[in-house]
Amino acid sequence: VQEAFGREDHAALRRLVTPEMVSYLSEELADNAKNGVRNDVSDVALLQADIAEAWREGDRDYATAALRYESVDVTRERETGAIVAGDADRLMETVELWTFTRRPGTEWQVSAIQGVDA
């Protein structure tokens, strides 16, 4: 999901996240474009994943996982590629709660991402 977002790959995002998350992420990408920047996410590596909770609502399964990962995450000017935020030479560690959902027999999709103060 992070790499698809960084590539601005809407087709991949539609496969990986729920329609509500597609809307949210597309809005963020549109804001970046309007501001003349793009988010460049690379070298994503999952360090730890722990299921925080799992449940069922109607015909949908849900699971929330605490994910600790590292990545290079920079914001660049669209025209020049110059970095305006972040450090291209430094892996940053991030901890987030990701909620996934699916109907039985289908692939999991991300339905929510919440930042966690580390």
Tab-separated table of N, CA and C in Angstrom:
chain	number	residue	atom	x	y	z
A	1	VAL	N	0.838	-1.192	0.000
A	1	VAL	CA	0.000	0.000	0.000
A	1	VAL	C	0.879	1.250	0.000
A	2	GLN	N	1.914	1.245	0.848
A	2	GLN	CA	2.791	2.415	0.921
A	2	GLN	C	3.474	2.668	-0.420
A	3	GLU	N	3.998	1.619	-1.021
A	3	GLU	CA	4.688	1.794	-2.297
A	3	GLU	C	3.711	2.188	-3.405
A	4	ALA	N	2.502	1.624	-3.415
A	4	ALA	CA	1.498	2.011	-4.417
A	4	ALA	C	1.136	3.479	-4.256
A	5	PHE	N	1.027	3.936	-3.014
A	5	PHE	CA	0.731	5.343	-2.754
A	5	PHE	C	1.863	6.217	-3.285
A	6	GLY	N	3.102	5.822	-2.999
A	6	GLY	CA	4.253	6.587	-3.460
A	6	GLY	C	4.350	6.644	-4.979
A	7	ARG	N	3.913	5.579	-5.661
A	7	ARG	CA	3.915	5.551	-7.128
A	7	ARG	C	2.685	6.234	-7.707
A	8	GLU	N	1.758	6.639	-6.841
A	8	GLU	CA	0.475	7.209	-7.261
A	8	GLU	C	-0.260	6.219	-8.162
A	9	ASP	N	-0.205	4.955	-7.790
A	9	ASP	CA	-0.774	3.860	-8.561
A	9	ASP	C	-2.208	3.601	-8.084
A	10	HIS	N	-3.161	4.307	-8.685
A	10	HIS	CA	-4.559	4.215	-8.267
A	10	HIS	C	-5.128	2.810	-8.475
A	11	ALA	N	-4.724	2.128	-9.542
A	11	ALA	CA	-5.232	0.776	-9.805
A	11	ALA	C	-4.812	-0.175	-8.681
A	12	ALA	N	-3.558	-0.102	-8.264
A	12	ALA	CA	-3.086	-0.956	-7.169
A	12	ALA	C	-3.801	-0.603	-5.870
A	13	LEU	N	-3.988	0.683	-5.626
A	13	LEU	CA	-4.699	1.085	-4.411
A	13	LEU	C	-6.121	0.532	-4.405
A	14	ARG	N	-6.804	0.551	-5.537
A	14	ARG	CA	-8.171	0.026	-5.599
A	14	ARG	C	-8.219	-1.468	-5.284
A	15	ARG	N	-7.153	-2.196	-5.588
A	15	ARG	CA	-7.090	-3.624	-5.260
A	15	ARG	C	-6.793	-3.850	-3.782
A	16	LEU	N	-6.010	-2.980	-3.181
A	16	LEU	CA	-5.475	-3.212	-1.846
A	16	LEU	C	-6.273	-2.595	-0.704
A	17	VAL	N	-7.077	-1.583	-1.015
A	17	VAL	CA	-7.797	-0.883	0.048
A	17	VAL	C	-9.282	-0.789	-0.298
A	18	THR	N	-10.090	-0.506	0.723
A	18	THR	CA	-11.533	-0.383	0.531
A	18	THR	C	-11.850	0.889	-0.259
A	19	PRO	N	-13.053	0.973	-0.838
A	19	PRO	CA	-13.426	2.186	-1.567
A	19	PRO	C	-13.315	3.456	-0.720
A	20	GLU	N	-13.631	3.382	0.562
A	20	GLU	CA	-13.512	4.553	1.435
A	20	GLU	C	-12.060	4.996	1.556
A	21	MET	N	-11.145	4.016	1.675
A	21	MET	CA	-9.723	4.348	1.760
A	21	MET	C	-9.204	4.864	0.428
A	22	VAL	N	-9.704	4.325	-0.699
A	22	VAL	CA	-9.318	4.842	-2.018
A	22	VAL	C	-9.662	6.321	-2.087
A	23	SER	N	-10.856	6.676	-1.628
A	23	SER	CA	-11.294	8.070	-1.650
A	23	SER	C	-10.360	8.945	-0.818
A	24	TYR	N	-10.050	8.504	0.384
A	24	TYR	CA	-9.168	9.262	1.274
A	24	TYR	C	-7.777	9.421	0.664
A	25	LEU	N	-7.196	8.313	0.194
A	25	LEU	CA	-5.844	8.366	-0.368
A	25	LEU	C	-5.810	9.164	-1.665
A	26	SER	N	-6.841	9.051	-2.493
A	26	SER	CA	-6.908	9.827	-3.742
A	26	SER	C	-6.982	11.317	-3.447
A	27	GLU	N	-7.712	11.677	-2.401
A	27	GLU	CA	-7.791	13.089	-2.001
A	27	GLU	C	-6.414	13.603	-1.562
A	28	GLU	N	-5.705	12.779	-0.820
A	28	GLU	CA	-4.353	13.160	-0.390
A	28	GLU	C	-3.419	13.307	-1.595
A	29	LEU	N	-3.512	12.388	-2.546
A	29	LEU	CA	-2.690	12.481	-3.754
A	29	LEU	C	-3.045	13.723	-4.561
A	30	ALA	N	-4.333	14.044	-4.652
A	30	ALA	CA	-4.765	15.239	-5.384
A	30	ALA	C	-4.249	16.507	-4.708
A	31	ASP	N	-4.280	16.544	-3.378
A	31	ASP	CA	-3.742	17.698	-2.646
A	31	ASP	C	-2.251	17.862	-2.930
A	32	ASN	N	-1.520	16.750	-2.920
A	32	ASN	CA	-0.087	16.806	-3.226
A	32	ASN	C	0.132	17.376	-4.630
A	33	ALA	N	-0.634	16.864	-5.596
A	33	ALA	CA	-0.483	17.332	-6.982
A	33	ALA	C	-0.782	18.822	-7.073
A	34	LYS	N	-1.836	19.261	-6.399
A	34	LYS	CA	-2.212	20.678	-6.415
A	34	LYS	C	-1.094	21.545	-5.826
A	35	ASN	N	-0.379	20.991	-4.850
A	35	ASN	CA	0.717	21.724	-4.208
A	35	ASN	C	2.059	21.527	-4.907
A	36	GLY	N	2.053	20.789	-6.025
A	36	GLY	CA	3.271	20.613	-6.807
A	36	GLY	C	4.278	19.662	-6.196
A	37	VAL	N	3.803	18.742	-5.330
A	37	VAL	CA	4.706	17.784	-4.702
A	37	VAL	C	4.179	16.372	-4.895
A	38	ARG	N	5.039	15.410	-4.621
A	38	ARG	CA	4.629	14.009	-4.601
A	38	ARG	C	5.344	13.321	-3.456
A	39	ASN	N	4.682	12.349	-2.874
A	39	ASN	CA	5.260	11.574	-1.777
A	39	ASN	C	5.982	10.383	-2.381
A	40	ASP	N	7.233	10.219	-2.058
A	40	ASP	CA	8.064	9.142	-2.602
A	40	ASP	C	8.391	8.180	-1.464
A	41	VAL	N	7.756	7.000	-1.466
A	41	VAL	CA	7.962	5.995	-0.426
A	41	VAL	C	8.677	4.809	-1.056
A	42	SER	N	9.795	4.398	-0.458
A	42	SER	CA	10.553	3.270	-1.002
A	42	SER	C	11.200	2.485	0.129
A	43	ASP	N	11.784	1.356	-0.232
A	43	ASP	CA	12.503	0.495	0.709
A	43	ASP	C	11.666	0.146	1.934
A	44	VAL	N	10.375	-0.162	1.703
A	44	VAL	CA	9.479	-0.518	2.808
A	44	VAL	C	9.808	-1.929	3.275
A	45	ALA	N	10.006	-2.077	4.591
A	45	ALA	CA	10.292	-3.385	5.178
A	45	ALA	C	9.500	-3.528	6.476
A	46	LEU	N	8.695	-4.579	6.551
A	46	LEU	CA	7.934	-4.859	7.758
A	46	LEU	C	8.871	-5.424	8.815
A	47	LEU	N	8.873	-4.813	9.993
A	47	LEU	CA	9.732	-5.254	11.088
A	47	LEU	C	8.976	-6.101	12.103
A	48	GLN	N	7.704	-5.769	12.322
A	48	GLN	CA	6.910	-6.497	13.306
A	48	GLN	C	5.430	-6.267	13.008
A	49	ALA	N	4.636	-7.305	13.201
A	49	ALA	CA	3.185	-7.199	13.040
A	49	ALA	C	2.528	-8.029	14.128
A	50	ASP	N	1.652	-7.394	14.883
A	50	ASP	CA	0.925	-8.077	15.947
A	50	ASP	C	-0.557	-7.795	15.791
A	51	ILE	N	-1.376	-8.848	15.808
A	51	ILE	CA	-2.822	-8.660	15.737
A	51	ILE	C	-3.291	-8.082	17.071
A	52	ALA	N	-3.931	-6.918	17.004
A	52	ALA	CA	-4.436	-6.267	18.210
A	52	ALA	C	-5.847	-6.764	18.537
A	53	GLU	N	-6.658	-6.961	17.499
A	53	GLU	CA	-8.007	-7.490	17.697
A	53	GLU	C	-8.546	-8.004	16.372
A	54	ALA	N	-9.521	-8.888	16.470
A	54	ALA	CA	-10.194	-9.418	15.285
A	54	ALA	C	-11.657	-9.631	15.647
A	55	TRP	N	-12.552	-9.383	14.662
A	55	TRP	CA	-13.983	-9.515	14.941
A	55	TRP	C	-14.751	-9.671	13.639
A	56	ARG	N	-16.020	-9.947	13.756
A	56	ARG	CA	-16.901	-10.076	12.594
A	56	ARG	C	-18.097	-9.160	12.799
A	57	GLU	N	-18.474	-8.470	11.713
A	57	GLU	CA	-19.688	-7.662	11.675
A	57	GLU	C	-20.460	-8.096	10.452
A	58	GLY	N	-21.629	-8.679	10.666
A	58	GLY	CA	-22.418	-9.175	9.537
A	58	GLY	C	-21.625	-10.198	8.756
A	59	ASP	N	-21.459	-9.952	7.442
A	59	ASP	CA	-20.735	-10.899	6.595
A	59	ASP	C	-19.278	-10.497	6.375
A	60	ARG	N	-18.757	-9.607	7.209
A	60	ARG	CA	-17.371	-9.129	7.026
A	60	ARG	C	-16.508	-9.498	8.230
A	61	ASP	N	-15.284	-9.921	7.934
A	61	ASP	CA	-14.271	-10.142	8.966
A	61	ASP	C	-13.412	-8.895	9.051
A	62	TYR	N	-12.932	-8.583	10.248
A	62	TYR	CA	-12.040	-7.445	10.477
A	62	TYR	C	-10.872	-7.899	11.345
A	63	ALA	N	-9.749	-7.288	11.138
A	63	ALA	CA	-8.581	-7.518	11.986
A	63	ALA	C	-7.771	-6.230	12.025
A	64	THR	N	-7.368	-5.849	13.207
A	64	THR	CA	-6.494	-4.687	13.356
A	64	THR	C	-5.126	-5.189	13.793
A	65	ALA	N	-4.112	-4.741	13.088
A	65	ALA	CA	-2.736	-5.146	13.366
A	65	ALA	C	-1.895	-3.920	13.689
A	66	ALA	N	-1.065	-4.060	14.699
A	66	ALA	CA	-0.058	-3.045	14.987
A	66	ALA	C	1.142	-3.378	14.113
A	67	LEU	N	1.471	-2.476	13.194
A	67	LEU	CA	2.569	-2.703	12.252
A	67	LEU	C	3.722	-1.763	12.557
A	68	ARG	N	4.898	-2.339	12.665
A	68	ARG	CA	6.120	-1.540	12.803
A	68	ARG	C	6.932	-1.819	11.549
A	69	TYR	N	7.224	-0.758	10.804
A	69	TYR	CA	7.955	-0.927	9.550
A	69	TYR	C	8.929	0.228	9.370
A	70	GLU	N	9.837	0.031	8.446
A	70	GLU	CA	10.754	1.115	8.102
A	70	GLU	C	10.639	1.385	6.610
A	71	SER	N	10.933	2.635	6.264
A	71	SER	CA	10.880	3.034	4.858
A	71	SER	C	11.632	4.343	4.691
A	72	VAL	N	11.943	4.627	3.455
A	72	VAL	CA	12.432	5.954	3.092
A	72	VAL	C	11.190	6.697	2.613
A	73	ASP	N	10.880	7.808	3.255
A	73	ASP	CA	9.644	8.544	2.972
A	73	ASP	C	9.996	10.014	2.819
A	74	VAL	N	9.969	10.486	1.581
A	74	VAL	CA	10.305	11.884	1.307
A	74	VAL	C	9.219	12.527	0.466
A	75	THR	N	9.142	13.833	0.557
A	75	THR	CA	8.259	14.615	-0.294
A	75	THR	C	9.139	15.391	-1.260
A	76	ARG	N	8.810	15.291	-2.554
A	76	ARG	CA	9.621	15.923	-3.597
A	76	ARG	C	8.791	16.911	-4.408
A	77	GLU	N	9.464	17.938	-4.909
A	77	GLU	CA	8.830	18.819	-5.878
A	77	GLU	C	8.608	18.008	-7.141
A	78	ARG	N	7.431	18.137	-7.729
A	78	ARG	CA	7.119	17.378	-8.941
A	78	ARG	C	8.022	17.738	-10.108
A	79	GLU	N	8.285	19.018	-10.299
A	79	GLU	CA	9.040	19.458	-11.477
A	79	GLU	C	10.523	19.139	-11.394
A	80	THR	N	11.123	19.346	-10.229
A	80	THR	CA	12.575	19.208	-10.123
A	80	THR	C	13.024	17.930	-9.435
A	81	GLY	N	12.144	17.312	-8.655
A	81	GLY	CA	12.531	16.140	-7.877
A	81	GLY	C	13.260	16.502	-6.596
A	82	ALA	N	13.423	17.791	-6.338
A	82	ALA	CA	14.112	18.232	-5.116
A	82	ALA	C	13.311	17.828	-3.890
A	83	ILE	N	14.011	17.385	-2.865
A	83	ILE	CA	13.368	16.975	-1.617
A	83	ILE	C	12.971	18.211	-0.818
A	84	VAL	N	11.693	18.261	-0.433
A	84	VAL	CA	11.201	19.373	0.379
A	84	VAL	C	10.887	18.925	1.806
A	85	ALA	N	10.804	17.615	2.033
A	85	ALA	CA	10.607	17.070	3.385
A	85	ALA	C	11.117	15.640	3.410
A	86	GLY	N	11.733	15.253	4.517
A	86	GLY	CA	12.253	13.897	4.662
A	86	GLY	C	13.720	13.814	4.315
A	87	ASP	N	14.276	12.615	4.446
A	87	ASP	CA	15.695	12.365	4.221
A	87	ASP	C	15.833	11.108	3.359
A	88	ALA	N	16.292	11.262	2.136
A	88	ALA	CA	16.401	10.146	1.192
A	88	ALA	C	17.482	9.148	1.589
A	89	ASP	N	18.350	9.506	2.515
A	89	ASP	CA	19.437	8.623	2.917
A	89	ASP	C	19.177	7.937	4.252
A	90	ARG	N	17.952	8.073	4.764
A	90	ARG	CA	17.694	7.559	6.111
A	90	ARG	C	16.382	6.787	6.158
A	91	LEU	N	16.459	5.545	6.640
A	91	LEU	CA	15.253	4.768	6.878
A	91	LEU	C	14.576	5.304	8.131
A	92	MET	N	13.279	5.523	8.037
A	92	MET	CA	12.488	5.989	9.179
A	92	MET	C	11.626	4.832	9.665
A	93	GLU	N	11.563	4.657	10.977
A	93	GLU	CA	10.704	3.629	11.549
A	93	GLU	C	9.347	4.240	11.889
A	94	THR	N	8.289	3.513	11.557
A	94	THR	CA	6.919	3.978	11.772
A	94	THR	C	6.124	2.874	12.455
A	95	VAL	N	5.244	3.264	13.378
A	95	VAL	CA	4.309	2.332	13.992
A	95	VAL	C	2.898	2.846	13.716
A	96	GLU	N	2.054	1.978	13.153
A	96	GLU	CA	0.674	2.347	12.833
A	96	GLU	C	-0.246	1.162	13.120
A	97	LEU	N	-1.508	1.478	13.339
A	97	LEU	CA	-2.546	0.453	13.436
A	97	LEU	C	-3.259	0.404	12.093
A	98	TRP	N	-3.231	-0.754	11.463
A	98	TRP	CA	-3.901	-0.947	10.180
A	98	TRP	C	-5.060	-1.901	10.407
A	99	THR	N	-6.250	-1.501	9.964
A	99	THR	CA	-7.410	-2.375	10.047
A	99	THR	C	-7.688	-2.925	8.658
A	100	PHE	N	-7.870	-4.242	8.603
A	100	PHE	CA	-8.125	-4.960	7.360
A	100	PHE	C	-9.530	-5.549	7.416
A	101	THR	N	-10.154	-5.697	6.263
A	101	THR	CA	-11.475	-6.308	6.190
A	101	THR	C	-11.565	-7.203	4.965
A	102	ARG	N	-12.493	-8.160	5.044
A	102	ARG	CA	-12.772	-9.037	3.897
A	102	ARG	C	-14.101	-9.737	4.129
A	103	ARG	N	-14.675	-10.154	3.040
A	103	ARG	CA	-15.782	-11.107	3.101
A	103	ARG	C	-15.134	-12.487	3.033
A	104	PRO	N	-15.690	-13.486	3.707
A	104	PRO	CA	-15.080	-14.826	3.660
A	104	PRO	C	-14.800	-15.266	2.225
A	105	GLY	N	-13.595	-15.774	2.013
A	105	GLY	CA	-13.201	-16.253	0.692
A	105	GLY	C	-12.626	-15.191	-0.223
A	106	THR	N	-12.534	-13.939	0.250
A	106	THR	CA	-11.959	-12.874	-0.575
A	106	THR	C	-10.663	-12.382	0.049
A	107	GLU	N	-9.941	-11.554	-0.689
A	107	GLU	CA	-8.677	-11.001	-0.215
A	107	GLU	C	-8.913	-9.922	0.843
A	108	TRP	N	-7.988	-9.799	1.766
A	108	TRP	CA	-8.039	-8.727	2.759
A	108	TRP	C	-7.753	-7.394	2.082
A	109	GLN	N	-8.435	-6.333	2.545
A	109	GLN	CA	-8.190	-4.969	2.083
A	109	GLN	C	-8.025	-4.071	3.305
A	110	VAL	N	-7.224	-3.039	3.155
A	110	VAL	CA	-7.041	-2.072	4.232
A	110	VAL	C	-8.264	-1.172	4.303
A	111	SER	N	-8.844	-1.052	5.507
A	111	SER	CA	-10.016	-0.186	5.674
A	111	SER	C	-9.727	1.021	6.550
A	112	ALA	N	-8.597	1.027	7.255
A	112	ALA	CA	-8.237	2.176	8.080
A	112	ALA	C	-6.760	2.108	8.437
A	113	ILE	N	-6.146	3.279	8.559
A	113	ILE	CA	-4.766	3.394	9.015
A	113	ILE	C	-4.738	4.492	10.063
A	114	GLN	N	-4.191	4.156	11.224
A	114	GLN	CA	-4.119	5.125	12.311
A	114	GLN	C	-2.695	5.200	12.826
A	115	GLY	N	-2.160	6.409	12.905
A	115	GLY	CA	-0.819	6.598	13.433
A	115	GLY	C	-0.772	6.324	14.924
A	116	VAL	N	0.407	5.893	15.386
A	116	VAL	CA	0.621	5.614	16.802
A	116	VAL	C	1.854	6.387	17.241
A	117	ASP	N	1.767	7.058	18.355
A	117	ASP	CA	2.953	7.727	18.900
A	117	ASP	C	3.897	6.664	19.444
A	118	ALA	N	5.098	6.635	18.911
A	118	ALA	CA	6.070	5.597	19.306
A	118	ALA	C	6.788	5.985	20.581
